Tab-separated table of C-alpha atoms in Angstrom:
chain	number	residue	atom	x	y	z
V	51	MET	CA	113.552	191.331	111.888
V	52	HIS	CA	109.863	191.499	112.724
V	53	GLY	CA	108.673	188.398	114.534
V	54	LEU	CA	112.074	187.440	115.875
V	55	GLY	CA	113.743	188.119	119.170
V	56	GLU	CA	117.040	190.054	119.374
V	57	LEU	CA	119.187	186.912	119.597
V	58	GLU	CA	117.182	185.159	116.849
V	59	SER	CA	117.738	188.138	114.610
V	60	ALA	CA	121.443	188.110	115.310
V	61	VAL	CA	121.688	184.391	114.424
V	62	MET	CA	119.709	184.961	111.258
V	63	ASP	CA	122.101	187.813	110.305
V	64	VAL	CA	125.046	185.388	110.691
V	65	LEU	CA	123.316	182.761	108.524
V	66	TRP	CA	122.335	185.330	105.877
V	67	SER	CA	125.879	186.657	105.794
V	68	ALA	CA	127.250	183.178	105.155
V	69	SER	CA	126.089	183.434	101.516
V	70	GLY	CA	124.523	180.026	101.085
V	71	THR	CA	126.944	178.087	103.255
V	72	ALA	CA	125.238	175.845	105.794
V	73	MET	CA	126.769	176.343	109.222
V	74	LYS	CA	127.152	174.225	112.357
V	75	VAL	CA	126.270	175.654	115.768
V	76	ARG	CA	129.927	176.269	116.643
V	77	GLU	CA	130.454	178.273	113.451
V	78	VAL	CA	127.436	180.442	114.183
V	79	LEU	CA	128.604	180.927	117.778
V	80	ASP	CA	132.091	182.002	116.639
V	81	ARG	CA	130.611	184.677	114.352
V	82	LEU	CA	128.271	186.221	116.950
V	83	ASP	CA	129.661	189.343	118.590
V	84	ARG	CA	128.698	188.346	122.137
V	85	PRO	CA	129.711	185.694	124.599
V	86	LEU	CA	127.098	182.978	124.600
V	87	ALA	CA	126.936	179.310	125.613
V	88	TYR	CA	127.029	176.780	122.839
V	89	THR	CA	123.708	175.337	124.117
V	90	THR	CA	122.060	178.758	123.896
V	91	VAL	CA	122.914	179.070	120.220
V	92	MET	CA	121.856	175.462	119.657
V	93	THR	CA	118.479	176.224	121.278
V	94	VAL	CA	118.006	179.382	119.175
V	95	LEU	CA	118.758	177.462	115.980
V	96	ASP	CA	116.382	174.718	117.015
V	97	ASN	CA	113.659	177.289	117.681
V	98	LEU	CA	114.304	178.981	114.328
V	99	HIS	CA	113.996	175.600	112.643
V	100	ARG	CA	110.695	174.894	114.404
V	101	LYS	CA	109.431	178.343	113.331
V	102	GLY	CA	110.420	177.652	109.704
V	103	TRP	CA	113.155	180.318	109.504
V	104	VAL	CA	116.007	177.829	108.957
V	105	GLN	CA	116.409	174.403	107.436
V	106	ARG	CA	118.912	171.882	108.697
V	107	GLU	CA	120.650	168.765	107.533
V	108	LEU	CA	122.515	166.195	109.640
V	109	ASP	CA	126.262	166.191	108.993
V	110	GLY	CA	127.784	163.413	111.095
V	111	LYS	CA	126.530	163.966	114.608
V	112	ALA	CA	125.738	167.657	114.230
V	113	TYR	CA	123.270	169.650	112.114
V	114	ARG	CA	124.204	172.250	109.526
V	115	TYR	CA	121.810	175.188	109.369
V	116	GLU	CA	120.947	177.564	106.578
V	117	PRO	CA	118.177	180.138	106.040
V	118	ALA	CA	114.900	178.798	104.735
V	119	ILE	CA	114.152	182.236	103.231
V	120	GLY	CA	116.283	185.168	102.168
V	121	ARG	CA	116.628	188.432	104.019
V	122	ALA	CA	114.612	190.359	101.432
V	123	GLU	CA	111.735	187.814	101.530
V	124	ALA	CA	111.738	187.910	105.330
V	125	ALA	CA	111.524	191.692	105.265
V	126	ALA	CA	108.714	191.619	102.732
V	127	ASN	CA	106.824	189.146	104.909
V	128	ALA	CA	107.263	191.521	107.889
V	129	VAL	CA	105.839	194.407	105.882
V	130	ARG	CA	102.935	192.180	104.827
V	131	GLU	CA	102.269	191.257	108.413
V	132	VAL	CA	102.358	194.878	109.517
V	133	LEU	CA	99.841	195.757	106.800
V	134	SER	CA	97.482	192.894	107.632
V	135	THR	CA	97.477	193.708	111.358
V	136	SER	CA	97.377	197.517	111.095
V	137	GLY	CA	93.601	197.820	110.728
V	138	ASP	CA	94.197	200.300	107.896
V	139	PRO	CA	96.559	198.841	105.278
V	140	GLU	CA	95.580	201.498	102.755
V	141	GLY	CA	96.379	204.292	105.205
V	142	VAL	CA	99.731	202.724	106.131
V	143	LEU	CA	100.732	202.373	102.452
V	144	LEU	CA	99.629	205.898	101.645
V	145	HIS	CA	101.506	207.307	104.631
V	146	PHE	CA	104.635	205.451	103.550
V	147	ALA	CA	104.291	206.681	99.936
V	148	ARG	CA	103.891	210.279	101.091
V	149	SER	CA	106.886	210.078	103.468
V	150	ALA	CA	109.166	208.079	101.191
V	151	SER	CA	112.588	209.490	100.329
V	152	GLU	CA	113.585	210.148	96.702
V	153	TRP	CA	115.586	206.947	96.717
V	154	GLU	CA	112.628	204.898	98.055
V	155	THR	CA	110.310	206.479	95.566
V	156	GLU	CA	112.640	205.606	92.711
V	157	LEU	CA	112.869	202.007	93.930
V	158	LEU	CA	109.055	201.760	94.027
V	159	ARG	CA	108.817	203.158	90.502
V	160	LYS	CA	111.267	200.545	89.240
V	161	ALA	CA	109.553	197.693	91.083
V	162	LEU	CA	105.983	198.450	90.087
V	163	PRO	CA	105.326	197.957	86.396
V	164	ARG	CA	103.068	200.433	84.678
V	165	LYS	CA	99.553	199.097	84.368
V	166	ARG	CA	97.486	199.816	81.299
V	167	ARG	CA	94.340	201.742	81.904
V	168	LYS	CA	91.224	200.421	80.148
């Protein structure tokens, strides 16, 4: 995900895949596909909390973490950031529209309501 490091993205994928279930550090660690120290995952989750990507609630002596925003919203925010920093948002959008697949084009047609011309 744009704006996140590789490990942060992997942790967010675990949280998004949990379908609304807040997770403790150990639970996230157990679902990652790489050997990491508990403290590494704890630090990543703390950083994600500080950045506003996750929210947490104390459960006994440990925090439970869950995404602060959904995957689709995060992706939309990333697109918005790319557009705002591109120097040519119109050109970027037009290039995307011209290069969009049939499936992407159909999704855009469904998502954008027809506007009445005056």
